[in-house]
JSON list of C-alpha atoms in Angstrom, two decimals:
[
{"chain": "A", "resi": 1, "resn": "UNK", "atom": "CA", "xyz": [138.01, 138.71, 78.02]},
{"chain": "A", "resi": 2, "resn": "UNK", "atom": "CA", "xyz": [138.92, 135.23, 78.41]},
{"chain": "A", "resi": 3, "resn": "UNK", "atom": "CA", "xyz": [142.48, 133.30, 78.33]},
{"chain": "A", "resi": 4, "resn": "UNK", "atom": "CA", "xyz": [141.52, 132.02, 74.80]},
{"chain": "A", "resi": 5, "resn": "UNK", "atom": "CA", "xyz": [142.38, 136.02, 73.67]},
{"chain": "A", "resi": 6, "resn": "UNK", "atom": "CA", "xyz": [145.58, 136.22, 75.80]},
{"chain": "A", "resi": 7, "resn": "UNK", "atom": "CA", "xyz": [147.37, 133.57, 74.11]},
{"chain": "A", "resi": 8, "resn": "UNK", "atom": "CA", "xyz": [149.37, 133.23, 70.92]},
{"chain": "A", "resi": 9, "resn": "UNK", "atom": "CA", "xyz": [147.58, 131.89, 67.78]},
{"chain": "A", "resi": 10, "resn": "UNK", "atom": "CA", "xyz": [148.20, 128.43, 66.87]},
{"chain": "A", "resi": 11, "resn": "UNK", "atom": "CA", "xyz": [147.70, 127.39, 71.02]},
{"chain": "A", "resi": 12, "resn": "UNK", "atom": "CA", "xyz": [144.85, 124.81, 71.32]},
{"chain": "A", "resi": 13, "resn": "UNK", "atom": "CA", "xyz": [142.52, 124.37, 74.31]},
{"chain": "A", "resi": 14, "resn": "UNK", "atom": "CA", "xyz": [141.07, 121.20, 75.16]},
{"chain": "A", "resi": 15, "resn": "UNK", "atom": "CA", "xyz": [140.50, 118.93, 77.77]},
{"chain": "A", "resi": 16, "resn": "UNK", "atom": "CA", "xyz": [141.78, 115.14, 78.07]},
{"chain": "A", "resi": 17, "resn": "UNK", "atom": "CA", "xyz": [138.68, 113.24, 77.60]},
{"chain": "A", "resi": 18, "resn": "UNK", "atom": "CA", "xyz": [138.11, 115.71, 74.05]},
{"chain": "A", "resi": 19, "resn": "UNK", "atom": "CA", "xyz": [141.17, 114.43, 72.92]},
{"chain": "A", "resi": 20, "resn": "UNK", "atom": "CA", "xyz": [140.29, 111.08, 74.00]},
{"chain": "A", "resi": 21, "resn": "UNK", "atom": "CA", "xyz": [137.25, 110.78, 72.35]},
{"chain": "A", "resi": 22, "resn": "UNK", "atom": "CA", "xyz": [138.28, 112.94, 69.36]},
{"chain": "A", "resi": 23, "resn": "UNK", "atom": "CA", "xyz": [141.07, 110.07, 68.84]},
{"chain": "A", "resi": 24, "resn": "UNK", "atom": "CA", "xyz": [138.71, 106.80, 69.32]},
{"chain": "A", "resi": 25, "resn": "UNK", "atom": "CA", "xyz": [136.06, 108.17, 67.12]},
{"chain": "A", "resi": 26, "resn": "UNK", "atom": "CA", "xyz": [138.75, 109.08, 64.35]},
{"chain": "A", "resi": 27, "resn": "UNK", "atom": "CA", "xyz": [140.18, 104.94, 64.85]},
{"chain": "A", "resi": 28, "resn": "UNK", "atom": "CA", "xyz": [137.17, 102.36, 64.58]},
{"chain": "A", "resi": 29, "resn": "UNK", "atom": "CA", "xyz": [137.74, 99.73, 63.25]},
{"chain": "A", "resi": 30, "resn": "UNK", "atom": "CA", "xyz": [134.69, 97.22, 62.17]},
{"chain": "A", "resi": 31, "resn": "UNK", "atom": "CA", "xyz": [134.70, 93.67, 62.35]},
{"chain": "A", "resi": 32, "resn": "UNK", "atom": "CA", "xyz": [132.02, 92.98, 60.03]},
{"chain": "A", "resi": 33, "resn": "UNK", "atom": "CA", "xyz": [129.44, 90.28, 61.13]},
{"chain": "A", "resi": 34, "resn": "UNK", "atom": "CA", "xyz": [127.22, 89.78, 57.54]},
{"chain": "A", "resi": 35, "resn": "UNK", "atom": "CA", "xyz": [124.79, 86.87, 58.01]},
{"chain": "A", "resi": 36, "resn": "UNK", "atom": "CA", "xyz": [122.53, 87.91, 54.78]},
{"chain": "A", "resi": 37, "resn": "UNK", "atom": "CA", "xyz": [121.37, 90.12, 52.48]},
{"chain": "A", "resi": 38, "resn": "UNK", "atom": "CA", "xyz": [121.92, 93.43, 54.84]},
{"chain": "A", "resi": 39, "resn": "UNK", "atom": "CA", "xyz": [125.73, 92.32, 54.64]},
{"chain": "A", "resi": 40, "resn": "UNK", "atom": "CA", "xyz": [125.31, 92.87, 51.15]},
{"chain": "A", "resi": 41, "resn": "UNK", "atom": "CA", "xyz": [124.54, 97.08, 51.75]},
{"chain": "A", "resi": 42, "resn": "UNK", "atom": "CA", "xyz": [127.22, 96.87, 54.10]},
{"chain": "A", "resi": 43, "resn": "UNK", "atom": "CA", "xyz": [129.71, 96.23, 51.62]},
{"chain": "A", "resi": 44, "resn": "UNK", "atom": "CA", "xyz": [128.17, 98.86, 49.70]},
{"chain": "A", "resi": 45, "resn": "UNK", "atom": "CA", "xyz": [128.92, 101.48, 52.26]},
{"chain": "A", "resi": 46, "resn": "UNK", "atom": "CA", "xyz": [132.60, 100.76, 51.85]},
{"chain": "A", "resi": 47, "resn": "UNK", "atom": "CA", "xyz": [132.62, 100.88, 48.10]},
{"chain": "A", "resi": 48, "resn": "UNK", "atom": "CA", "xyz": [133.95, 104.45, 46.25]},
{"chain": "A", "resi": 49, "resn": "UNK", "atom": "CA", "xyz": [130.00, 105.76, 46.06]},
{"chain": "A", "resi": 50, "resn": "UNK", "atom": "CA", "xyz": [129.44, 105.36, 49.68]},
{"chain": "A", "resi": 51, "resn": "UNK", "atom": "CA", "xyz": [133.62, 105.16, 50.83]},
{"chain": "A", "resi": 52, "resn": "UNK", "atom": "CA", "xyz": [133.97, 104.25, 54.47]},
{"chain": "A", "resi": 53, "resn": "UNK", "atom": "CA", "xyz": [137.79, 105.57, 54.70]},
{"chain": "A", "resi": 54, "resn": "UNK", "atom": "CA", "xyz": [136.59, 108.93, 55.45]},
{"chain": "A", "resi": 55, "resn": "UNK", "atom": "CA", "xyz": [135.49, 108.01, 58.83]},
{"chain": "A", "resi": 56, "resn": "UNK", "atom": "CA", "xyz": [138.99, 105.98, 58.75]},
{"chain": "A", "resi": 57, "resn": "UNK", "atom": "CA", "xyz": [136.76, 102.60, 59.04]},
{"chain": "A", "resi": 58, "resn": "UNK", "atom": "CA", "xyz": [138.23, 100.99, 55.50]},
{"chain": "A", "resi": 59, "resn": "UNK", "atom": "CA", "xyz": [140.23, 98.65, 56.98]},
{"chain": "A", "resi": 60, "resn": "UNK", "atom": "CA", "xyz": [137.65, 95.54, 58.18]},
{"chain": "A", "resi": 61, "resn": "UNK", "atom": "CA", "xyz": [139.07, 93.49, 60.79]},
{"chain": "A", "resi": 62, "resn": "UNK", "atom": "CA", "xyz": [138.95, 89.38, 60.03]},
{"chain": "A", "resi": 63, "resn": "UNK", "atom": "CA", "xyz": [140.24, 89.73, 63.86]},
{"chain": "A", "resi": 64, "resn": "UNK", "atom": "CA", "xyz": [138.35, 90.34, 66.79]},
{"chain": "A", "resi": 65, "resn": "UNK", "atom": "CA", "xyz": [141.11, 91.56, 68.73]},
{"chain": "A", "resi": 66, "resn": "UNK", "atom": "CA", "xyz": [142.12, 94.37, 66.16]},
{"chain": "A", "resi": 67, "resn": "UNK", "atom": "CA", "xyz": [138.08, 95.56, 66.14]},
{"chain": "A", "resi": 68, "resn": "UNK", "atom": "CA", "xyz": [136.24, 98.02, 68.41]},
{"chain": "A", "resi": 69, "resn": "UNK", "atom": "CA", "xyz": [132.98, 98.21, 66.21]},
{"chain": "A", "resi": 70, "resn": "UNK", "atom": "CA", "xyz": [130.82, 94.80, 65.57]},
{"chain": "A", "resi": 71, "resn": "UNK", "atom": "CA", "xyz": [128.21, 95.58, 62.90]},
{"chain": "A", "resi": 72, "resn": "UNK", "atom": "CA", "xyz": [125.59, 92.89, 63.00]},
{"chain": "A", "resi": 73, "resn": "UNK", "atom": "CA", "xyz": [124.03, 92.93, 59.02]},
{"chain": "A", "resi": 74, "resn": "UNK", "atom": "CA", "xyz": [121.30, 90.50, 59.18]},
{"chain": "A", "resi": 75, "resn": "UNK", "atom": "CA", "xyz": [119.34, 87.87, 60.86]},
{"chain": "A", "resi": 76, "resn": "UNK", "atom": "CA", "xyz": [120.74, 85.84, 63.84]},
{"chain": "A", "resi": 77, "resn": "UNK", "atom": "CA", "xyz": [120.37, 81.98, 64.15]},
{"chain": "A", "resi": 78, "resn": "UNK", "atom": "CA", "xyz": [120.13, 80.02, 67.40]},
{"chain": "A", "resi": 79, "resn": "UNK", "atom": "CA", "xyz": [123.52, 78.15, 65.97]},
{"chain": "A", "resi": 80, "resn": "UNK", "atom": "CA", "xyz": [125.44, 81.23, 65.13]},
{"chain": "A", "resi": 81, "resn": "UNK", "atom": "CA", "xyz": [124.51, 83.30, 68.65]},
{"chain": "A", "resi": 82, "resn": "UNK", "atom": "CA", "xyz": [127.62, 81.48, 70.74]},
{"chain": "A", "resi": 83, "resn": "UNK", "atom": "CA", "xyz": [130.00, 82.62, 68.01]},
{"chain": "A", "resi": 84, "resn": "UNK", "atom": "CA", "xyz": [128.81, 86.07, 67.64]},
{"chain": "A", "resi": 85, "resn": "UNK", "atom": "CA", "xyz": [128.86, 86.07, 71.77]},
{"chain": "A", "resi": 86, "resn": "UNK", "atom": "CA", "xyz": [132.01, 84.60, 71.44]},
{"chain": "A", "resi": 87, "resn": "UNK", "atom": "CA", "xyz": [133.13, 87.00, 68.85]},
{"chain": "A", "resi": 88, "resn": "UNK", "atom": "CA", "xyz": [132.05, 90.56, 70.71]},
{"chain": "A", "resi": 89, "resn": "UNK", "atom": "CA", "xyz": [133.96, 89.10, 73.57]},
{"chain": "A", "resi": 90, "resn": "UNK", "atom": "CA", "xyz": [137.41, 88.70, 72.04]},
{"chain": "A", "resi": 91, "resn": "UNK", "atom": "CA", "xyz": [136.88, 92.26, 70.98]},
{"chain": "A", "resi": 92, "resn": "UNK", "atom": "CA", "xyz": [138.94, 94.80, 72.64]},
{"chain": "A", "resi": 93, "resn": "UNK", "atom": "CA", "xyz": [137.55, 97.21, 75.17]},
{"chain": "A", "resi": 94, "resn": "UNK", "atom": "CA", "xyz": [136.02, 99.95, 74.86]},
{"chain": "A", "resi": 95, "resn": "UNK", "atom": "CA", "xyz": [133.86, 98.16, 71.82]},
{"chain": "A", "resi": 96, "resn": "UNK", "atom": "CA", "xyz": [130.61, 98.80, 70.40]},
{"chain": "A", "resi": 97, "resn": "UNK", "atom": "CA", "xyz": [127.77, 97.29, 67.98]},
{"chain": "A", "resi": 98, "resn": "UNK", "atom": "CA", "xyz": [125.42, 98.40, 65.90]},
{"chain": "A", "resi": 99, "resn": "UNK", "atom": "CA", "xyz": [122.79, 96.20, 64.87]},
{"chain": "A", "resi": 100, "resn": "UNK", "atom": "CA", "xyz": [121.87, 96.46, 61.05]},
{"chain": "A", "resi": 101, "resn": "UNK", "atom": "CA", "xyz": [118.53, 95.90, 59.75]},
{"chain": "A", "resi": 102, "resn": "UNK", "atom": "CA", "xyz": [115.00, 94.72, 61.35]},
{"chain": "A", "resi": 103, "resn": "UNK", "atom": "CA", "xyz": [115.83, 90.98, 61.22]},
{"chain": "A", "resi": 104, "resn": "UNK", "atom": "CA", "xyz": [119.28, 91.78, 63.76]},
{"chain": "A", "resi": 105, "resn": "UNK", "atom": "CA", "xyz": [117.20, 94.40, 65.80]},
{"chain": "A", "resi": 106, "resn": "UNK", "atom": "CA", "xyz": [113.97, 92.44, 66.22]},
{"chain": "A", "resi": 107, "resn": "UNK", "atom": "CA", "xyz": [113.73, 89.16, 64.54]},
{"chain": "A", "resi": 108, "resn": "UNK", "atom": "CA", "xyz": [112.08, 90.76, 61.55]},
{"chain": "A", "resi": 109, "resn": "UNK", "atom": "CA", "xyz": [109.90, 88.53, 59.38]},
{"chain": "A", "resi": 110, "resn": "UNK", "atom": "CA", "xyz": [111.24, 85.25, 61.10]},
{"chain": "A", "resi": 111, "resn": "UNK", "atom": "CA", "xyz": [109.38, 84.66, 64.01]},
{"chain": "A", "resi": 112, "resn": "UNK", "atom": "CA", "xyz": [110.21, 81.23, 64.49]},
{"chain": "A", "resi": 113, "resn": "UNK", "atom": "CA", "xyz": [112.06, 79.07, 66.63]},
{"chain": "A", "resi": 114, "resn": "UNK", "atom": "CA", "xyz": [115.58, 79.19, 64.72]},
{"chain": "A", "resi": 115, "resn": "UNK", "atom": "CA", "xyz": [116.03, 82.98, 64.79]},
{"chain": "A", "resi": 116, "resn": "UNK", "atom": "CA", "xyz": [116.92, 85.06, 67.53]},
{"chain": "A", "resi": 117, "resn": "UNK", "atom": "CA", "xyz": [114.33, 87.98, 68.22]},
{"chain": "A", "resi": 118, "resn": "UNK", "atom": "CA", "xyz": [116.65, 90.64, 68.32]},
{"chain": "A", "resi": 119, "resn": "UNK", "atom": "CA", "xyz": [120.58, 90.85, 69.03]},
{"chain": "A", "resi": 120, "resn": "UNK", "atom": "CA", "xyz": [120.63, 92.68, 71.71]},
{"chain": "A", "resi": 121, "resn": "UNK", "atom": "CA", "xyz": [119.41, 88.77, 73.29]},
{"chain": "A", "resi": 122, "resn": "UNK", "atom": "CA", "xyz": [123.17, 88.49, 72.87]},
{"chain": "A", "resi": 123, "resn": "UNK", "atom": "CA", "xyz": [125.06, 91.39, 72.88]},
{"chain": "A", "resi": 124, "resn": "UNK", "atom": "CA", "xyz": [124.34, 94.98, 74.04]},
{"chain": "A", "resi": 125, "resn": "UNK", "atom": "CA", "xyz": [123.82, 97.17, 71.11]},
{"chain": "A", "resi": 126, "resn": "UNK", "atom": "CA", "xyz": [124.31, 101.08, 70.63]},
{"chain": "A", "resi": 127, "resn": "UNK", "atom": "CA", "xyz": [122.90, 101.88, 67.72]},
{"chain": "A", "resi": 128, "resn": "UNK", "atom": "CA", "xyz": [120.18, 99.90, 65.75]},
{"chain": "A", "resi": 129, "resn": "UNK", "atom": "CA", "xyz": [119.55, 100.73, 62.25]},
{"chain": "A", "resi": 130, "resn": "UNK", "atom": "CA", "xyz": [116.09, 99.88, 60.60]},
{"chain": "A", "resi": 131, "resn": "UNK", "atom": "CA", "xyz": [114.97, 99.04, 57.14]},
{"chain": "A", "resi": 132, "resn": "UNK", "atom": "CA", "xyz": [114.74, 95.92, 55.26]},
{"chain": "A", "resi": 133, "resn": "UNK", "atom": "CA", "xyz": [117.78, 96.18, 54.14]},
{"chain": "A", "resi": 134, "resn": "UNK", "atom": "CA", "xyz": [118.90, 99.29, 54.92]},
{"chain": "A", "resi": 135, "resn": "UNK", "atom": "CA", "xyz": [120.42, 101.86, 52.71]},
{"chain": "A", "resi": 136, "resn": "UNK", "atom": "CA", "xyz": [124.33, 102.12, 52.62]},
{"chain": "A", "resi": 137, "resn": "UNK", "atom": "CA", "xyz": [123.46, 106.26, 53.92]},
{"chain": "A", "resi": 138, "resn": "UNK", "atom": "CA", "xyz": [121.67, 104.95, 56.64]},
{"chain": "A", "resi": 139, "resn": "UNK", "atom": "CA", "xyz": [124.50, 103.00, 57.73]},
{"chain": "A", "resi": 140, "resn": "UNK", "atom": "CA", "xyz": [126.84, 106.05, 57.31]},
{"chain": "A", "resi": 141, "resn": "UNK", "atom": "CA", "xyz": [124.33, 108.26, 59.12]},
{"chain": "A", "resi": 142, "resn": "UNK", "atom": "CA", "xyz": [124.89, 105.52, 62.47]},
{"chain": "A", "resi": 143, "resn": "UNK", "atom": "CA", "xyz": [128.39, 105.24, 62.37]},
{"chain": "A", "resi": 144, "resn": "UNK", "atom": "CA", "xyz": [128.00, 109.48, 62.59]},
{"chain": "A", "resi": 145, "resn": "UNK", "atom": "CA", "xyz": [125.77, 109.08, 65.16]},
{"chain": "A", "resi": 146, "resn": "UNK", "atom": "CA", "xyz": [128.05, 106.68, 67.07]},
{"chain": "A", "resi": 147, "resn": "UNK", "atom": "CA", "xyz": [130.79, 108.74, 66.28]},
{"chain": "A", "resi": 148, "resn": "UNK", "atom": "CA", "xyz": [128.74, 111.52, 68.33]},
{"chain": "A", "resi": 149, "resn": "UNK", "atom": "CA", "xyz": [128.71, 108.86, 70.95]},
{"chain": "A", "resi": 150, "resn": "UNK", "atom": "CA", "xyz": [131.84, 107.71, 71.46]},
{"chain": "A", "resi": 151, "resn": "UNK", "atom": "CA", "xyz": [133.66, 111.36, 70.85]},
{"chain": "A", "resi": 152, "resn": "UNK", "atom": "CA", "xyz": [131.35, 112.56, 74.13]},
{"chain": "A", "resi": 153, "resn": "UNK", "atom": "CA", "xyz": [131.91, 109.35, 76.36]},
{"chain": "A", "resi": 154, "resn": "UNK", "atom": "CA", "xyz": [133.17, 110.09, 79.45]},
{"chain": "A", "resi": 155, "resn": "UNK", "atom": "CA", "xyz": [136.35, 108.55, 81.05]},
{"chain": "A", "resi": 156, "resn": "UNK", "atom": "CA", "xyz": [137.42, 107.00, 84.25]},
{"chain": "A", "resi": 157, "resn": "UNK", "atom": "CA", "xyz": [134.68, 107.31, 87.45]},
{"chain": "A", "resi": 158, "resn": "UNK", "atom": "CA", "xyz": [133.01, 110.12, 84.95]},
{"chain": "A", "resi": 159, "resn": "UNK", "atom": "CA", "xyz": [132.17, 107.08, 83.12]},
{"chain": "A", "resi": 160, "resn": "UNK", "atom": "CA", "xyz": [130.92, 104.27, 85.30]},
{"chain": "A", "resi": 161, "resn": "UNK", "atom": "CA", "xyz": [128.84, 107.86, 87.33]},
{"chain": "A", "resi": 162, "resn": "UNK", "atom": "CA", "xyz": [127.16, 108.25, 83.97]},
{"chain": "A", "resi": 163, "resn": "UNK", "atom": "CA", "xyz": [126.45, 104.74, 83.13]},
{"chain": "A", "resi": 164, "resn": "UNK", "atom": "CA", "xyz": [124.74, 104.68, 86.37]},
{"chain": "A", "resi": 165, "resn": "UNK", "atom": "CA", "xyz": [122.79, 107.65, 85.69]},
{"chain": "A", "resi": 166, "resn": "UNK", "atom": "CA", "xyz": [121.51, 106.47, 82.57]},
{"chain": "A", "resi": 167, "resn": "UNK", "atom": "CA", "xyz": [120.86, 103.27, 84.04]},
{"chain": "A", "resi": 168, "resn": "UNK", "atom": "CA", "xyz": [118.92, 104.96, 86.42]},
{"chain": "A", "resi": 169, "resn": "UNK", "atom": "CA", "xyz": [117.04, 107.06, 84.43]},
{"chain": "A", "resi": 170, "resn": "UNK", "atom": "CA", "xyz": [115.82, 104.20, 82.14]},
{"chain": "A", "resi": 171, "resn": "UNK", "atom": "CA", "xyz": [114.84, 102.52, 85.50]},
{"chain": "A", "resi": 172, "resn": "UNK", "atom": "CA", "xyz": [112.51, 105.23, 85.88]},
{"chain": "A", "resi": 173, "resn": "UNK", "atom": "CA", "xyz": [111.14, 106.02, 82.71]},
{"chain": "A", "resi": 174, "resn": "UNK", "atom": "CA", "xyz": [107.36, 105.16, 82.02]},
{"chain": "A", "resi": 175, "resn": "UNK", "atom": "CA", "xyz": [106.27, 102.91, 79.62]},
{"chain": "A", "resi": 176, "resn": "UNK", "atom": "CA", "xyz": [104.27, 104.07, 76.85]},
{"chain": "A", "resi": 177, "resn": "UNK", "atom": "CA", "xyz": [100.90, 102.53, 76.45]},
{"chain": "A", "resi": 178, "resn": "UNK", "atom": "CA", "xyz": [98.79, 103.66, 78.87]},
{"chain": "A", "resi": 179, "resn": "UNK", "atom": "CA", "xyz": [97.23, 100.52, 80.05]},
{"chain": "A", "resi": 180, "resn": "UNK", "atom": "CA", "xyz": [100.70, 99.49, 81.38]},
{"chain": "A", "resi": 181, "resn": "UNK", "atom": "CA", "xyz": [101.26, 102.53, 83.50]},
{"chain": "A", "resi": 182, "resn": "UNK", "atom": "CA", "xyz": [99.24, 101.22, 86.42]}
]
């Protein structure tokens, strides 16, 4: 018998950092970074098939300082990598980025000298989203997923503990192929 049965209906239980995160994941707001043709999906996802508002994400910030989600649709030049740095910067804390299709993770098919191989190079990215271009429910499926993210962040020194301990334990994860474990 726990204090959940002793007290009138209607009473809610929760701690702060639930609320916290309940209340940042339920308030993202994008500022939309489309460079090519995964930009164009993008603007799917907030079309009335796909609709965007139910994750209360309609309202696309031409502001940096209004935003708290960068979504990165498409490949990155060498000439547009100080303003997309310069753009995740003005962005208010906490913020995040997710990094839409192969040519924004990796480079994709432009392995050249003009593209940058991969935006984490320039910002750090939570979630990255593959395909070539990927589908407007893949998109919706991340910003779940980061939902899931941000609602269980931690707050305060319960934060900066676990971004050490996940720090750490990527420190001391193995690689993969065998040949590099020696």
């Amino acid at each position: 018998m726990g204090i959940e049965e002793k007290l009138p209906s209607g009473v809610l239980l929760t701690t702060v950092e639930k609320l916290a995160g309940y209340a940042r994941k339920s308030s993202v707001w994008p500022a939309t970074f489309g460079l090519a043709c995964c930009a164009i999906e993008l603007m799917m996802a907030g079309g009335p098939r796909h609709d965007l508002a139910r994750f209360g994400m309609e309202r696309a910030s031409a502001t940096p300082r209004q935003a708290d989600l960068m979504v990165v649709a498409g490949r990155v030049s060498q000439k547009m990598a100080p303003v997309l740095r310069q753009i995740y910067d003005q962005m208010s804390e906490p913020k995040w980025v997710i990094s839409m299709g192969v040519c924004a993770s990796s480079g994709g098919m432009f392995n050249n000298y003009a593209i940058v191989q991969g935006v984490d190079h320039i910002v750090p990215v939570d979630i990255y989203l593959p395909g070539c271009p990927p589908r407007p429910e893949m998109l919706l499926d991340a910003i779940v997923k980061l939902h899931d993210k941000i609602q269980n962040m931690k707050l305060g020194a319960n934060r900066q503990r676990e971004i050490t301990e996940l720090e750490q334990a990527r420190l001391r994860r193995l690689p993969l192929a065998p040949e590099l474990r020696s």
